[in-house]
XYZ file of C-alpha atoms in Angstrom:
434
model
C 0.237 -0.012 0.011
C 1.334 3.308 -0.943
C 0.273 5.876 2.008
C -0.402 9.381 1.012
C 2.007 12.004 2.833
C 1.160 13.867 5.693
C 0.891 17.086 4.095
C -1.303 16.120 1.266
C -3.811 14.696 3.969
C -3.500 18.165 6.030
C -3.800 19.936 2.473
C -6.806 18.259 1.333
C -8.433 18.269 4.958
C -8.285 22.089 5.164
C -11.221 23.093 3.413
C -13.445 20.716 5.584
C -12.733 22.880 8.497
C -14.493 25.952 7.476
C -16.959 24.261 5.875
C -17.889 22.636 8.875
C -17.890 25.535 11.149
C -20.471 26.820 8.835
C -22.663 23.896 8.153
C -23.008 22.713 11.907
C -24.239 26.288 12.985
C -26.899 26.403 9.885
C -28.651 23.233 11.592
C -27.790 23.868 15.365
C -27.875 27.439 16.031
C -29.817 29.270 13.341
C -33.255 28.187 14.194
C -32.972 29.128 17.605
C -31.611 32.319 16.588
C -33.954 33.009 13.796
C -36.982 32.208 16.291
C -35.976 33.848 19.282
C -34.205 36.954 18.094
C -36.222 37.830 14.798
C -39.571 36.006 15.531
C -39.594 33.637 12.570
C -41.902 30.561 13.537
C -40.294 27.181 13.539
C -42.445 25.856 11.555
C -41.503 28.214 8.506
C -37.826 27.464 9.521
C -38.361 23.526 8.869
C -40.419 24.186 5.781
C -37.277 26.322 4.280
C -35.141 23.520 5.096
C -37.447 21.318 3.537
C -37.675 23.288 0.570
C -33.854 23.846 -0.299
C -33.554 20.005 -0.230
C -36.081 19.240 -2.631
C -33.707 22.032 -5.341
C -30.788 19.763 -4.053
C -32.633 16.891 -5.422
C -31.964 18.564 -9.013
C -29.001 20.576 -8.302
C -26.753 17.949 -6.710
C -26.876 15.161 -9.526
C -26.347 18.039 -12.188
C -23.244 19.285 -10.555
C -21.636 15.735 -10.040
C -22.229 14.985 -13.733
C -20.904 18.333 -14.494
C -17.812 17.773 -12.298
C -17.573 14.258 -13.905
C -17.849 15.186 -17.805
C -16.418 18.764 -17.878
C -12.428 18.361 -18.129
C -10.629 21.795 -17.883
C -6.696 22.489 -17.965
C -6.550 22.239 -14.255
C -8.666 19.126 -13.899
C -12.359 18.003 -13.379
C -12.456 18.610 -9.438
C -10.266 21.442 -8.425
C -11.811 24.367 -10.533
C -15.393 23.886 -8.540
C -13.758 24.434 -5.373
C -12.602 28.302 -6.730
C -15.997 28.744 -8.259
C -18.243 27.904 -5.448
C -15.695 29.515 -2.724
C -16.955 32.994 -2.956
C -20.659 32.245 -3.399
C -20.561 29.907 -0.052
C -18.610 33.264 1.687
C -21.106 35.871 0.793
C -24.406 33.388 1.699
C -22.885 32.394 4.925
C -22.006 36.041 6.039
C -25.613 37.155 4.990
C -27.433 34.395 6.705
C -25.493 34.727 10.057
C -25.105 38.481 10.053
C -28.417 39.734 9.130
C -28.986 42.513 10.715
C -31.529 43.960 12.709
C -34.437 44.034 9.985
C -34.080 40.450 9.315
C -36.982 38.915 7.400
C -38.201 35.687 6.571
C -37.782 36.333 2.511
C -33.914 37.135 3.555
C -33.817 33.689 5.691
C -34.990 31.568 2.482
C -32.866 33.565 -0.217
C -29.504 33.171 1.671
C -30.399 29.718 2.797
C -30.877 28.867 -0.776
C -27.567 30.536 -2.076
C -25.745 29.058 0.593
C -27.480 25.562 -0.566
C -26.228 26.272 -3.773
C -22.929 27.124 -3.167
C -22.354 23.918 -0.702
C -23.241 21.960 -3.815
C -21.107 23.702 -6.237
C -18.057 22.872 -3.791
C -18.776 20.044 -1.634
C -19.897 17.265 -4.651
C -16.467 17.701 -6.599
C -14.507 17.805 -2.917
C -16.163 14.406 -1.920
C -15.527 12.974 -5.529
C -11.902 14.033 -5.506
C -11.264 12.614 -1.833
C -12.512 9.405 -3.290
C -10.100 9.616 -6.195
C -6.534 10.589 -4.189
C -6.310 6.682 -3.236
C -7.418 3.474 -4.737
C -6.382 1.661 -1.968
C -9.077 -0.026 0.344
C -7.671 1.005 3.763
C -6.149 4.127 2.651
C -9.174 5.474 1.497
C -10.550 5.106 5.062
C -7.695 7.328 6.305
C -8.376 10.043 3.744
C -11.845 10.176 4.695
C -10.984 10.189 8.625
C -8.458 13.051 8.139
C -11.351 14.992 6.655
C -13.973 14.427 8.932
C -11.419 14.993 11.619
C -10.928 18.556 10.305
C -14.599 18.789 9.914
C -15.096 18.254 13.704
C -12.306 20.586 14.619
C -13.857 23.316 12.728
C -17.333 22.411 14.251
C -15.652 22.679 17.755
C -14.193 26.044 16.621
C -17.690 27.052 15.979
C -19.185 25.816 19.167
C -16.195 27.745 20.982
C -16.694 31.145 19.212
C -20.437 31.064 19.529
C -20.222 29.926 23.094
C -17.716 32.389 24.395
C -19.575 35.629 22.620
C -21.784 37.513 24.542
C -24.752 36.761 22.798
C -26.292 34.643 19.830
C -25.967 37.670 17.287
C -22.061 38.178 18.540
C -21.531 34.389 18.457
C -22.696 33.930 14.797
C -20.822 37.235 13.675
C -17.650 36.154 14.776
C -18.550 32.383 13.146
C -18.759 34.285 10.053
C -15.714 35.787 10.352
C -13.702 32.522 10.651
C -15.581 31.063 7.543
C -14.793 33.957 5.488
C -11.135 34.117 6.433
C -10.493 30.425 6.506
C -12.122 28.813 3.501
C -10.216 31.144 0.641
C -6.912 30.474 2.452
C -7.627 26.450 3.261
C -8.663 26.032 -0.545
C -5.798 27.808 -1.957
C -3.488 25.335 0.056
C -5.472 22.223 -1.046
C -5.204 23.401 -4.593
C -1.417 23.832 -4.300
C -0.627 20.672 -2.475
C -3.292 18.071 -3.693
C -2.691 16.462 -7.343
C -5.643 16.138 -9.641
C -6.418 12.451 -9.391
C -6.120 10.104 -12.353
C -9.430 9.857 -14.331
C -9.985 6.116 -15.822
C -13.184 6.556 -17.739
C -13.202 5.244 -21.015
C -16.488 6.348 -22.286
C -18.686 9.502 -21.515
C -21.230 8.957 -18.752
C -25.153 10.248 -19.068
C -28.006 10.923 -16.580
C -29.681 7.850 -17.880
C -26.627 5.433 -17.503
C -26.312 6.639 -13.874
C -30.058 5.976 -13.023
C -29.563 2.267 -14.297
C -26.603 1.678 -11.864
C -29.201 2.928 -9.243
C -31.218 0.238 -10.314
C -29.096 -2.481 -11.391
C -26.346 -2.263 -8.131
C -28.209 -3.118 -5.176
C -25.474 -2.581 -2.925
C -25.227 1.117 -3.463
C -28.932 1.459 -3.159
C -28.469 -0.302 0.252
C -25.939 1.692 1.243
C -27.233 4.885 0.061
C -30.609 4.137 2.303
C -28.289 3.096 5.375
C -26.522 6.327 5.046
C -29.584 8.242 4.984
C -31.475 6.486 7.676
C -28.261 7.266 9.709
C -28.013 10.597 8.592
C -31.521 11.208 9.889
C -30.435 9.787 13.252
C -28.155 12.016 14.033
C -29.644 15.145 12.351
C -32.379 14.798 14.925
C -30.656 15.824 17.967
C -28.218 17.715 16.379
C -31.142 20.001 15.528
C -32.646 19.796 18.659
C -29.767 20.080 20.977
C -30.049 23.764 22.357
C -33.998 23.082 23.025
C -33.437 19.957 24.381
C -30.510 21.465 26.955
C -32.560 24.293 27.429
C -36.539 23.178 27.846
C -35.606 19.421 29.072
C -32.376 19.663 31.233
C -33.273 23.696 31.853
C -29.388 24.465 31.510
C -29.246 26.646 28.482
C -25.993 28.181 29.628
C -24.636 24.628 29.116
C -25.381 24.290 25.410
C -21.911 25.464 23.859
C -19.862 23.558 26.521
C -21.627 20.150 26.087
C -21.520 20.607 22.435
C -17.484 21.158 22.697
C -17.277 17.686 24.717
C -19.164 16.024 21.862
C -17.029 17.094 19.086
C -13.893 16.742 21.061
C -14.441 13.135 21.756
C -15.056 12.371 18.146
C -11.638 14.320 17.332
C -9.694 12.079 20.216
C -11.334 8.719 18.763
C -10.584 9.823 15.164
C -7.560 7.574 14.922
C -9.304 4.701 15.954
C -10.883 3.996 12.650
C -8.068 3.876 10.347
C -6.680 1.323 12.804
C -9.637 -0.914 13.059
C -10.582 -0.721 9.334
C -7.025 -2.113 8.656
C -8.063 -5.170 10.579
C -11.983 -5.455 9.823
C -14.215 -4.983 7.183
C -15.764 -1.388 7.183
C -19.361 -2.030 7.155
C -18.986 -4.404 10.694
C -16.784 -1.519 12.138
C -19.520 0.911 11.147
C -22.178 -1.102 12.624
C -20.722 -1.862 15.913
C -20.180 2.187 16.246
C -23.901 2.466 15.695
C -25.034 -0.016 18.186
C -22.645 1.248 20.479
C -23.913 5.041 19.839
C -27.712 3.867 20.269
C -27.073 2.344 23.704
C -25.156 5.194 25.244
C -27.675 7.547 23.615
C -30.739 5.753 25.568
C -29.447 7.324 28.716
C -30.770 10.666 27.581
C -34.423 9.407 27.597
C -34.133 9.093 31.283
C -32.665 12.619 31.811
C -34.726 15.994 33.384
C -33.723 19.258 35.055
C -30.497 19.551 36.530
C -29.091 16.457 34.954
C -26.271 18.114 33.330
C -23.448 16.089 34.545
C -25.116 12.820 33.383
C -25.551 14.469 30.015
C -22.033 15.509 29.399
C -20.784 12.124 29.931
C -23.510 10.908 27.206
C -22.007 13.482 25.013
C -18.473 12.397 25.598
C -19.616 8.691 25.242
C -21.562 8.994 22.274
C -19.404 11.928 20.283
C -16.543 8.821 20.398
C -18.458 7.095 17.783
C -19.403 9.808 15.601
C -16.007 9.782 13.464
C -17.429 6.525 12.391
C -20.753 7.805 10.824
C -18.737 10.396 9.204
C -16.029 8.621 7.497
C -16.783 5.015 7.324
C -19.935 5.201 4.470
C -17.906 7.578 2.399
C -15.095 4.755 2.250
C -17.368 2.305 1.297
C -18.881 4.507 -1.281
C -15.731 5.186 -2.851
C -15.049 1.200 -3.274
C -18.303 0.720 -4.867
C -17.371 3.552 -7.337
C -14.403 1.125 -8.403
C -16.819 -1.486 -9.262
C -18.763 0.906 -11.304
C -15.977 2.225 -13.172
C -15.049 -1.327 -14.050
C -18.207 -2.257 -15.314
C -19.105 0.866 -17.306
C -15.982 2.348 -18.193
C -16.839 5.567 -16.663
C -15.271 6.941 -13.697
C -18.147 8.595 -12.347
C -17.327 9.533 -8.925
C -18.804 12.773 -9.010
C -22.271 11.712 -9.888
C -22.133 9.048 -6.940
C -20.982 11.855 -4.367
C -23.777 13.742 -5.906
C -26.243 11.425 -4.427
C -24.360 10.767 -1.674
C -24.395 14.740 -1.040
C -28.161 14.809 -1.471
C -28.600 11.975 0.859
C -26.511 14.007 3.511
C -28.398 16.930 3.151
C -31.565 15.524 2.961
C -31.007 13.566 5.948
C -30.506 16.826 7.874
C -32.967 19.177 6.436
C -36.036 16.565 6.528
C -35.178 15.181 9.796
C -34.586 18.710 11.410
C -37.575 20.115 9.316
C -40.132 17.606 10.314
C -38.774 17.620 13.672
C -39.384 21.366 14.086
C -42.970 20.997 12.395
C -44.095 18.235 14.667
C -42.725 19.761 17.954
C -44.596 22.830 17.385
C -47.460 21.530 15.645
C -48.186 18.148 17.395
C -46.688 18.596 20.847
C -47.143 22.422 21.263
C -43.505 23.187 22.108
C -42.439 26.976 21.867
C -38.950 28.282 21.923
C -38.300 30.406 24.615
C -41.625 29.591 26.649
C -42.542 27.557 29.638
C -43.711 24.242 28.118
C -46.282 21.655 29.164
C -45.317 17.952 30.031
C -46.399 16.673 26.672
C -44.409 19.439 24.919
C -41.273 18.340 26.932
C -42.024 14.438 26.498
C -42.226 15.070 22.730
C -39.178 16.698 22.645
C -37.429 13.979 24.438
C -38.939 11.516 21.951
C -37.727 13.288 18.970
C -34.190 13.959 20.472
C -33.435 10.383 21.854
C -35.940 7.962 21.044
C -36.322 8.334 17.306
C -32.623 8.249 16.771
C -32.082 4.811 18.457
C -34.579 3.178 16.297
C -33.364 4.837 13.097
C -29.763 3.644 13.874
C -30.970 -0.048 14.512
C -32.565 0.092 11.187
C -29.423 1.247 9.653
C -27.404 -1.852 11.306
C -29.981 -4.377 9.884
C -29.069 -3.262 6.293
C -25.402 -2.829 6.864
C -24.259 -5.573 8.930
C -24.030 -8.212 6.140
C -23.200 -5.889 3.526
C -21.312 -7.736 0.905
C -18.290 -5.658 -0.043
C -15.110 -7.396 0.687
C -11.363 -6.088 0.818
C -10.354 -8.831 -1.660
C -13.318 -7.956 -4.031
C -12.423 -4.094 -3.927
C -8.744 -5.015 -4.322
C -9.172 -7.268 -7.016
C -11.358 -4.508 -9.042
C -9.228 -1.906 -8.582
C -5.916 -3.924 -9.887
C -8.085 -4.523 -13.351
C -9.068 -0.801 -13.455
C -5.351 0.424 -13.239
C -4.287 -2.697 -15.442
C -6.840 -1.695 -18.451
C -5.683 2.175 -18.063
């Protein structure tokens, strides 16, 4: 196995830091900020998240196909990071620093443009990561480095937000981090990380990709499991501040608890490359999901004042987060090899466009539905004194629903039929044909 230089891994992982510093606050801080500070209803915010994901259903696959088929002198993947970067910077700033006259119209517009910028950058970026190495274990290492950088960005966002005087100042300083770090890390990545080899023998099309979705059962199975587990992670992420503030009655502890959660994920990150060097990726991921579900069940029993116990839950469950973030994408990269050999097209961008769509759809649909159900069914009100029914509904959506979803994903992935030997043989045949 040819291990990638550490500088290459650092450079490739760099853009994930500011992108995560932006991505996480959108789904954790913005709902509370716009509902309490600017008076937007949770039902409207949830509907806006769902609406932009309906747009993603078109834009993500289109971006994947474009990044596969458009070959510029500097490559297929690299140009799109340059193109998407200014749009992400502008829309993130407008969304995080809206001013006193923030409106529902402005929230929807900038959320839409930020989503578009994410699509332009992330789909080629993830495809690039899958192509940097063709080795079974090394792909896991690339994914872990990228996701560890993302976790560090998330922690920075939580620290900056938590140490600010108020939510307005917190989002302002996070926005400063994003617009400063994103262009610098993108430039360093483009300088240090080479464009990967294109093994395509023929040009792809949207119709041929759709045929793969039907014929390659393993890809569909992985995608469904990933979506379900993504929804399981999105529910507590979007409801975290509400759970800490209303259920535990400890709103000031929210940022510190988030730091514990993501800090544990960073510290546990070296564990996952070591494990997938010895065991199959799907089994390692399944064991991590089972462990997380068991730990998270404790949250169902918590009430006012149980901050110390919940802190332990955050640390223990956070340790498993790196597996959720890195291992499914590494499995996905192995499946792309199988498609490349059978179709003659290296359609990594198109595959990861669907992957990106599943990621964002899980976050938006889960959080959007959660906000709507929480308000419309249980009568929960942000910043108000809530009934026992509302608090019980909050606990169920925050803790019970994710446990059920994770166990469903485990059932789908435990016996997933893709071995290290098959991937290595497939990759050897691809490189021999080139």
